Every structure is written in C-alpha cells, then in structure tokens.
CSV table of C-alpha atoms and ligand atoms in Angstrom, one decimal:
chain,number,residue,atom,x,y,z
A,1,UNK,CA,108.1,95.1,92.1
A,2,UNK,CA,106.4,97.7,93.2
A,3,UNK,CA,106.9,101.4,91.9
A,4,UNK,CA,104.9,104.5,92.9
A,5,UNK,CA,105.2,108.3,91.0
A,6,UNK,CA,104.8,111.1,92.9
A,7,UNK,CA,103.1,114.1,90.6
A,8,UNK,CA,102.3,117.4,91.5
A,9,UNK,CA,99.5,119.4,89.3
A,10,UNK,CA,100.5,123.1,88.8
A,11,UNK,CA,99.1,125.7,87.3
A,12,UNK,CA,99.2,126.4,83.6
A,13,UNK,CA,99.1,129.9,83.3
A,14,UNK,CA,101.0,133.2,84.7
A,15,UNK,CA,97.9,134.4,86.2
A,16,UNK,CA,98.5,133.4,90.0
A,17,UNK,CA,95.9,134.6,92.7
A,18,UNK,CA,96.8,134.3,96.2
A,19,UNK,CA,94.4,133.1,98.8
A,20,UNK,CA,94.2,134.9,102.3
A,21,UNK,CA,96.8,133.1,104.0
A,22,UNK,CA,99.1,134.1,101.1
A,23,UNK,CA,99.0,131.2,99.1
A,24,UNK,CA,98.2,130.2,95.8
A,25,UNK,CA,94.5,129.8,95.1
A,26,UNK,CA,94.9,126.6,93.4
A,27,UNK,CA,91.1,125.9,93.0
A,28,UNK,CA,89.6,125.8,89.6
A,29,UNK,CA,93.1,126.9,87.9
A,30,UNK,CA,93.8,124.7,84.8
A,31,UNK,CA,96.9,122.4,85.1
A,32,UNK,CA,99.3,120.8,83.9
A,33,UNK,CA,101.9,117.7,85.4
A,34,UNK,CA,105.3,119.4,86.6
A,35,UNK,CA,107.5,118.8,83.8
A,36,UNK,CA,110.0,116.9,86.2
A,37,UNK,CA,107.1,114.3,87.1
A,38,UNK,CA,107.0,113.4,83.7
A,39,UNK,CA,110.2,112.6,83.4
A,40,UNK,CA,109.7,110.3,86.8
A,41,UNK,CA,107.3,108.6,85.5
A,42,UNK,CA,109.3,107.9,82.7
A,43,UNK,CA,112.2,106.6,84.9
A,44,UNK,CA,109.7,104.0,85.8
A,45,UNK,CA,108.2,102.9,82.7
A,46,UNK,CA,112.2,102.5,81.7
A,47,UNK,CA,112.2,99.8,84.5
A,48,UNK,CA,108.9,98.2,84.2
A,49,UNK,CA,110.2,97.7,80.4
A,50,UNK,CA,113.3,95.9,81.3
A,51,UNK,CA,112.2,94.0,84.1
A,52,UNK,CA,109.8,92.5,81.6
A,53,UNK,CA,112.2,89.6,80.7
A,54,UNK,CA,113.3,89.2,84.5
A,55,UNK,CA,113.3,86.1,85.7
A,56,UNK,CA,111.8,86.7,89.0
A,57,UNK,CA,107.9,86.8,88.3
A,58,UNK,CA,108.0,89.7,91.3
A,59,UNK,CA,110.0,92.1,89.2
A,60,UNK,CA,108.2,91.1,86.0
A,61,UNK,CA,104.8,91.7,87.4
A,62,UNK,CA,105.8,95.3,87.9
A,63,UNK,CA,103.0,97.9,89.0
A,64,UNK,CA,103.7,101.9,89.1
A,65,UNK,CA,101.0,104.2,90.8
A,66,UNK,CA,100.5,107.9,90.2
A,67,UNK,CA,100.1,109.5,93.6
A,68,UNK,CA,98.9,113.2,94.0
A,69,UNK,CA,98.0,115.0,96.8
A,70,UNK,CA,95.7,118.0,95.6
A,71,UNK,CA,92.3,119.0,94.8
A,72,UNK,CA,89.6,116.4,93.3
A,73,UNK,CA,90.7,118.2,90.3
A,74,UNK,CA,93.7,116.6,90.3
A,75,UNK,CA,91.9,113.4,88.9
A,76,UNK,CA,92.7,115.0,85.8
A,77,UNK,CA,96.6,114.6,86.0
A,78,UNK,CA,96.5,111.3,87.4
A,79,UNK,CA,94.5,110.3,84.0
A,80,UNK,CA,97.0,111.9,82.4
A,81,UNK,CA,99.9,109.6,84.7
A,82,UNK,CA,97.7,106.1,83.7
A,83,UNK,CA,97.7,107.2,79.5
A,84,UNK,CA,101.1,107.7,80.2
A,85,UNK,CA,101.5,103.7,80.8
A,86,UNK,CA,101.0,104.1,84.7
A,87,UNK,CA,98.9,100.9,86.0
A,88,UNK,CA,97.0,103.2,88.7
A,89,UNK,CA,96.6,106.1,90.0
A,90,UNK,CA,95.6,107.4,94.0
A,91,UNK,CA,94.5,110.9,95.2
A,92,UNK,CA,95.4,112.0,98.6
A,93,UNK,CA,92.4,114.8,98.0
A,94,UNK,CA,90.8,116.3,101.5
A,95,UNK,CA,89.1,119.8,102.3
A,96,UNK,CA,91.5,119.3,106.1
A,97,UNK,CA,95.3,119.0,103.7
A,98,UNK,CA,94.7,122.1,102.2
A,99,UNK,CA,97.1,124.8,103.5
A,100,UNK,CA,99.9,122.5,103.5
A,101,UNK,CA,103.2,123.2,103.7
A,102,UNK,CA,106.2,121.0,102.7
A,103,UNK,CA,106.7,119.8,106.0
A,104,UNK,CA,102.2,118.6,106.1
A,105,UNK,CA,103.1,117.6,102.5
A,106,UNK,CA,105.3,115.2,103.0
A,107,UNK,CA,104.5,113.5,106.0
A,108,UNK,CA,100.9,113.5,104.1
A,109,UNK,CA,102.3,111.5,101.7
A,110,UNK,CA,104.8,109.2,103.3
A,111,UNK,CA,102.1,108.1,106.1
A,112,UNK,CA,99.4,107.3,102.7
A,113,UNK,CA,102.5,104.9,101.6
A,114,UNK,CA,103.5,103.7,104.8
A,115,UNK,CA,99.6,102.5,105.2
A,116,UNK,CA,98.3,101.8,101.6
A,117,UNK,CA,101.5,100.7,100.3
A,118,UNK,CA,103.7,99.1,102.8
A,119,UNK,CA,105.4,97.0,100.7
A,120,UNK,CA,106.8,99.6,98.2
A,121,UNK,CA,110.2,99.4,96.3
A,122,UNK,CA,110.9,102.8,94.6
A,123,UNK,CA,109.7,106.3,94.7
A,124,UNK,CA,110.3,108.3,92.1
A,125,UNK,CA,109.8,112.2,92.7
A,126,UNK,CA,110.4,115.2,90.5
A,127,UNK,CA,113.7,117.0,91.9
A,128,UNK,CA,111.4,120.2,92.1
A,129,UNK,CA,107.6,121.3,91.3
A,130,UNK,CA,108.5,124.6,89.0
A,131,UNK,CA,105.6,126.4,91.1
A,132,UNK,CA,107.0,126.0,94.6
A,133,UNK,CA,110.0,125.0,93.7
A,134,UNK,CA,111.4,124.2,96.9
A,135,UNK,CA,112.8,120.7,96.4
A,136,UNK,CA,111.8,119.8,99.5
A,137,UNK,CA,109.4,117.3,99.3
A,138,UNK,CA,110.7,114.1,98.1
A,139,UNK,CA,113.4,114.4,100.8
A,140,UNK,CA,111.1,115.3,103.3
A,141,UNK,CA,109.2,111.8,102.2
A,142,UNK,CA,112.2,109.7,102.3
A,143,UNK,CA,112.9,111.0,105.8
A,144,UNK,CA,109.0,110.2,107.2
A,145,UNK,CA,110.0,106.9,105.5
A,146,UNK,CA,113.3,106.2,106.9
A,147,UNK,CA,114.8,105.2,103.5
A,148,UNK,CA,118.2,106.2,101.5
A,149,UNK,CA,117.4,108.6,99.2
A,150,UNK,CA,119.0,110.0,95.6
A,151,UNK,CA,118.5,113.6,94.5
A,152,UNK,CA,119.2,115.6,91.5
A,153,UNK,CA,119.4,112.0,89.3
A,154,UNK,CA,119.9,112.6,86.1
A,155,UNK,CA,119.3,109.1,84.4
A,156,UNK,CA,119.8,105.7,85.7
A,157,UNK,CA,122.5,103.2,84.5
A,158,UNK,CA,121.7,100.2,85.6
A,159,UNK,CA,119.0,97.7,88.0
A,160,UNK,CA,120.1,94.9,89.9
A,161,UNK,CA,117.3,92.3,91.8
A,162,UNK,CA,117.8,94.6,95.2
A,163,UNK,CA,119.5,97.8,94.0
A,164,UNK,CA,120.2,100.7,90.6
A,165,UNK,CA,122.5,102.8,90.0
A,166,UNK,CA,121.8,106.2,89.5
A,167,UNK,CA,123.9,109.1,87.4
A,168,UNK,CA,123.9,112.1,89.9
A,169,UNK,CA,124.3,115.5,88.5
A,170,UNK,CA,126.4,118.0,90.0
A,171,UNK,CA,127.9,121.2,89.9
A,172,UNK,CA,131.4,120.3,88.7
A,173,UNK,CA,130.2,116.9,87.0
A,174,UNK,CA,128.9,114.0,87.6
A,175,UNK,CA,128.5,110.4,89.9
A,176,UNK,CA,127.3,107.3,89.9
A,177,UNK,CA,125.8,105.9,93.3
A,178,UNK,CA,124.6,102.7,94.0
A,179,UNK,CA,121.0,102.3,96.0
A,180,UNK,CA,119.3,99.3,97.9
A,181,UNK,CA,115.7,99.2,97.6
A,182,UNK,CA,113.3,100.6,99.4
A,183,UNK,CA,114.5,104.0,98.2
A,184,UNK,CA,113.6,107.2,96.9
A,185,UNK,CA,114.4,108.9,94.1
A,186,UNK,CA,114.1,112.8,93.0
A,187,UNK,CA,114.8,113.1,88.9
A,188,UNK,CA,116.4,115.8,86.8
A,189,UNK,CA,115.3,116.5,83.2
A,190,UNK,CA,116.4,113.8,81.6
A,191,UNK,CA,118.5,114.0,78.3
A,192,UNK,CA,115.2,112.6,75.6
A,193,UNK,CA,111.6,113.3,74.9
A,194,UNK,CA,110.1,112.5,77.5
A,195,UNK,CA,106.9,110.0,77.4
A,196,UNK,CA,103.4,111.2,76.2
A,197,UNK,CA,100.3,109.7,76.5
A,198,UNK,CA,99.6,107.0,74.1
A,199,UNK,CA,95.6,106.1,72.1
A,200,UNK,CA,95.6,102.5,74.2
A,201,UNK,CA,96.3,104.5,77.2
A,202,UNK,CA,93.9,107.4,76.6
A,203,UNK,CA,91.6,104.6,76.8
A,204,UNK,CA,92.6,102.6,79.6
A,205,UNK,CA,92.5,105.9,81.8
A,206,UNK,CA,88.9,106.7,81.2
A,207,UNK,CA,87.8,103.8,81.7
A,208,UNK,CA,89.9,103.9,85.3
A,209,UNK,CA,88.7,105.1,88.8
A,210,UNK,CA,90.8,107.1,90.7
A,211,UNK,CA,91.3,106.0,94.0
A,212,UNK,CA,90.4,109.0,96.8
A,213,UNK,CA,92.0,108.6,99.9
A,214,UNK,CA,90.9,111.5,103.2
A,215,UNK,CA,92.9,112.2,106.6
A,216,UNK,CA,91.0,108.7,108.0
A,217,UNK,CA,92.5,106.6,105.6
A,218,UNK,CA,96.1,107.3,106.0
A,219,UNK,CA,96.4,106.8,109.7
A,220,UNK,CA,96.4,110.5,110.8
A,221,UNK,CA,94.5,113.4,112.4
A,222,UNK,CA,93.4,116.7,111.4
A,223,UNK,CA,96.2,118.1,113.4
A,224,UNK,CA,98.7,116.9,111.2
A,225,UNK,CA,97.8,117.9,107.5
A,226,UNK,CA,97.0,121.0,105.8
A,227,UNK,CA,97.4,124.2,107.1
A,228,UNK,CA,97.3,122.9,111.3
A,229,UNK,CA,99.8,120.5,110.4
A,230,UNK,CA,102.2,123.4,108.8
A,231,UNK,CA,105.2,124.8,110.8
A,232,UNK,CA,105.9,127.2,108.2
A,233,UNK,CA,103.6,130.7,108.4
A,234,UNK,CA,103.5,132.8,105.0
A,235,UNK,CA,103.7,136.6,106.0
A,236,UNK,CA,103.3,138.0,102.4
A,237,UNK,CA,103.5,137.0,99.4
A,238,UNK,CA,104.6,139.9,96.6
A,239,UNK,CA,105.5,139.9,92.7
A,240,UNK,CA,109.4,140.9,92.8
A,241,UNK,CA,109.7,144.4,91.1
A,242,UNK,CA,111.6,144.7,88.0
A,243,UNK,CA,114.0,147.7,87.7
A,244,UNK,CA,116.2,147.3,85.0
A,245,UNK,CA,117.1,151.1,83.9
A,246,UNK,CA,117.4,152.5,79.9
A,247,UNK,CA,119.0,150.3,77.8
A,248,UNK,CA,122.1,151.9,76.0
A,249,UNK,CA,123.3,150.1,72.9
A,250,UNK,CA,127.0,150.0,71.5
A,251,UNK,CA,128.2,150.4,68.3
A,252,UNK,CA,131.6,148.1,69.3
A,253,UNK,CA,133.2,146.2,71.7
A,254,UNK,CA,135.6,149.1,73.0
A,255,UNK,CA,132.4,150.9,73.3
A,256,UNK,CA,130.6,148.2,75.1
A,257,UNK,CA,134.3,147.6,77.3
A,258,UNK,CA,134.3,150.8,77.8
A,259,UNK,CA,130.6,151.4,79.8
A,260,UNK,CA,131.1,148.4,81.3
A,261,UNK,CA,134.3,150.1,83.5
A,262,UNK,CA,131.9,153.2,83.9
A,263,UNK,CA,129.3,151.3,85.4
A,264,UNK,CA,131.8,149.3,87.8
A,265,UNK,CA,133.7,152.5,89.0
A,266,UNK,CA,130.1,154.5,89.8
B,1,FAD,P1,108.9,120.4,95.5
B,1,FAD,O1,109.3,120.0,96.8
B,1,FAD,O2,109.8,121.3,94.7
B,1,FAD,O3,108.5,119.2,94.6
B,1,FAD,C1,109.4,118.1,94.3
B,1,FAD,C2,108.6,116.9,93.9
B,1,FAD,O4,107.8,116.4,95.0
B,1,FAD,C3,107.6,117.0,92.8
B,1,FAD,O5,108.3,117.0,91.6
B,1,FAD,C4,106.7,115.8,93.0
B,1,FAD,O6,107.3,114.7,92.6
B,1,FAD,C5,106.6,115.8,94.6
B,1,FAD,N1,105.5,116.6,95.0
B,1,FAD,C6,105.4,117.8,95.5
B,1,FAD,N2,104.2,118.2,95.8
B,1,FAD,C7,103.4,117.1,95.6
B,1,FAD,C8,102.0,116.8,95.7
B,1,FAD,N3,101.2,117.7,96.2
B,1,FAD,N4,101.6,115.6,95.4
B,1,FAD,C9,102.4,114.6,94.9
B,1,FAD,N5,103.8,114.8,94.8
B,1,FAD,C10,104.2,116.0,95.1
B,1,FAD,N6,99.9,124.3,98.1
B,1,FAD,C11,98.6,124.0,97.7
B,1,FAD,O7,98.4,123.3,96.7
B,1,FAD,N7,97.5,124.4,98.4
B,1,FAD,C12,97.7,125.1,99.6
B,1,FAD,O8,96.7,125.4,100.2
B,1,FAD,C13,99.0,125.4,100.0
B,1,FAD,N8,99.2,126.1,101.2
B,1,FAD,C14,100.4,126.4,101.6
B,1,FAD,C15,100.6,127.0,102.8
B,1,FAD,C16,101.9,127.3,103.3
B,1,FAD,C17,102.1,127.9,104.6
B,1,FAD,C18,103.0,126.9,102.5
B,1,FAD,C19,104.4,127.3,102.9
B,1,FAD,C20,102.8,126.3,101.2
B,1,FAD,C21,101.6,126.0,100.8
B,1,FAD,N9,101.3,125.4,99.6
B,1,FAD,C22,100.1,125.0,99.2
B,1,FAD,C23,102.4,125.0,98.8
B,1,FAD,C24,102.8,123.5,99.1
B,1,FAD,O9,103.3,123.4,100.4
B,1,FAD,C25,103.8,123.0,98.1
B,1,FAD,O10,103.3,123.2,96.9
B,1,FAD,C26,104.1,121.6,98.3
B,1,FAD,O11,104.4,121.3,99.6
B,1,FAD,C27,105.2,121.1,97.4
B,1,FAD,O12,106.3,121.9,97.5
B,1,FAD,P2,107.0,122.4,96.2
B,1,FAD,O13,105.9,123.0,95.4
B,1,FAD,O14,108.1,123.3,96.6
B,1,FAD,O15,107.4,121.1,95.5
C-alpha cells in the first residue's frame, strides 16, 4: 500500500515580510511543519501499524512519503517527516513554482503524483496550513486527481483491503463515511499527542537524501506553476487594525447587564 503525506513548512515566527507581489517572503524564514500535517502523518503511521499483521504482503509492505512543495529549505521538514517514522521524503523545490497560488499549488502537486507515483492509495493532507489557511489545497489535489475525497476528518475508525472509514467533524456533530481507495484525505486535530520524532528516526533521516523534483520532472511547463500558472492576483496585503476602545470594568453583574444595554441602544 502505498501512502503519501502532504506537509507544508511555515514560518515560525510573527515576523512576516511580504515580497513585492504581496506575498510572504518565505526565503530564509525558520520553520516549522503545520501542526495539521503532523497529525496526517500520524493518520498514516496509524495504518502502516495495523496493516503490519495484514495478510496481503501489499498492505503489509506499506510505504508513506513526505511530499513538500517549497524552497530547498524545505529539506529540513521533510527530515523532520522521515524521524517521524515516514519511509521517504520528495521536494517539489523549483525557482519557476514560486509565486504559486492554490490553484499552481495543487495542480503542482497532483501532476508530481500522477507521474512519480501513479500507483498511490491515500493522501493524507492537513485540513488547513495555519499560514494561508485557505483549505484549499488538498481539494484542489483530489480534483487534478479525479479521486473521492474526505475533508475535515477527525480520526479514522476503521480500514478495510479497498476502503476506511473516516469520523467527519461537523458543525452540529459528527459522521462516519465510508471511502474506496485511491482517495484523499484532509485531517483535523486529532484528539492525542500527536507523533514526534523518535532517536532511530533522527538517524535514519540524516542518513536520507531527499529526493528534488523541478517543472521537467512532473510532466509540466513553466506556464503552469508558480506565479504564471496563478489565476489568483494579490492587490495588497495589510495587517488588520486593532481598534478595541477603553476598557471599562464592573464591579457586578447588574452593572456589567446594565452597559451592555447602553452599548446596544447607542
Ligand atoms: P491550505 O490549503 O490551507 O493547506 C491545506 C493542506 O494542504 C496542508 O495542511 C498540507 O497538507 C497541504 N499543502 C498546502 N501547501 C502545501 C505545500 N506547499 N506542499 C505540500 N503540501 C501542501 N506561497 C509561497 O510559499 N511562496 C510564494 O511565492 C507564494 N506566492 C503566492 C502568490 C499568490 C498570488 C497567492 C494567492 C499565494 C501565494 N503563496 C505563496 C501562498 C500559497 O499559494 C499557499 O501557501 C499554498 O497554495 C497553500 O495554501 P494554504 O497556505 O492556504 O494551505
């Protein structure tokens, strides 16, 4: 079975600098894995564990791959993927996808699996990147791909040879829904600690070379990726001002009830 991760580096700080097409000047920023990845990578480590006493030696030779597109720094979080207990790790990494959009993004992605990977089962995605936060791209890859997909997933219940289930989350409770590989899946927080890296993996993942794939090795043109391949234009990009007035304080509840109807009535 074959499994692949998709994780997005983000910054680790507050400090954001925008570059001059209004985006986020991403280049020499220290990072981190979006939290969510981390817990979709631990969805498939979950998997690769119980499939261990499978009977079919196809599900019990299980192999997840880290895929990130981003810069060549980005190496860094797919080390980070393989001490986690991921067997490799792929960089989509090219000066021509910078720029991208969601829409560049995922069709950058879905063609690397559609011609390095062809013969994937799952895709597990974080439900958002806490940067961009748009949500956007793991549907986006399941469309390029043509396969069901399963968003906002909480955890799953339970693999068959050809399908899971997976516990959606939504606003007014929950559902299970049942999924046929190939699919794609888009993860929540999930309800435990989620997996760090382990001594053995550490090891393993410095002793691993990423694998570095450009426009020319995923079957399309410098028209389609980065910042050429991007409907959407950023016209400016702006901190939201904070005005939240003086702070009054209340001695009691009446008093508290009481500015509350001022406020409403003004
Ligand atoms: P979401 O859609 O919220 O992410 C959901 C999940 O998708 C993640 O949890 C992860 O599993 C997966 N995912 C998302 N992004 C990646 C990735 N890169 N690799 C692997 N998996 C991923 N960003 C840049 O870094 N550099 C740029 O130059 C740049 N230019 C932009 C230009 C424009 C016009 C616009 C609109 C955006 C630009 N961005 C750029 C932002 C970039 O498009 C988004 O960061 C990216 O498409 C993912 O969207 P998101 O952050 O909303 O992720």
């Amino acid at each position: 079975m074959k499994i692949l991760v998709c994780i997005k580096q983000i910054p680790d700080t507050t400090d954001i600098k925008w570059t001059e097409n209004n985006t986020i000047q991403r280049e020499g920023l220290e990072s981190v894995i979006n939290p969510y990845d981390i817990f979709a990578i631990q969805e498939a480590l979950n998997i690769k564990k119980i499939l261990r006493s499978a009977q079919n030696d196809d599900m019990k030779n299980t192999e997840i791959t880290a895929i990130s597109m981003g810069p060549l720094q980005a190496q860094d979080i797919l080390k980070k993927a393989i001490a986690m207990g991921c067997d490799n790790a792929v960089l989509l990494s090219d000066k021509k996808f910078s720029g991208a959009d969601t829409y560049a993004t995922a069709k950058t992605i879905s063609s690397a699996i559609k011609t390095n990977f062809p013969d994937f089962d799952l895709i597990f995605c974080g439900q958002f990147a806490i940067d961009g936060d748009t949500a956007q791209t793991g549907p986006g890859i399941a469309s390029f791909l043509n396969i069901p997909q399963v968003t906002f997933v909480k955890n799953i219940k339970k693999y068959e040879e050809n399908s899971l289930y997976a516990v959606r989350e939504l606003e007014d409770g929950f559902e299970t829904v049942k999924v046929e590989f190939p699919a794609l899946i888009c993860v929540l927080k999930g309800d435990y600690e989620p997996v760090r890296p382990t001594i053995q993996g550490t090891i393993k993942a410095q002793n691993t070379k990423i694998r570095i794939l450009g426009v020319d090795d995923i079957g399309l043109t410098s028209d389609d990726v980065g910042i050429k391949g991007s409907p959407t234009y950023v016209s400016k990009a702006f901190r939201p001002e904070h005005n939240r007035g003086e702070c009054s304080y209340c001695s009691d509840i009446d008093e508290l009830a009481n500015k509350i109807k001022e406020y409403i009535n003004e």
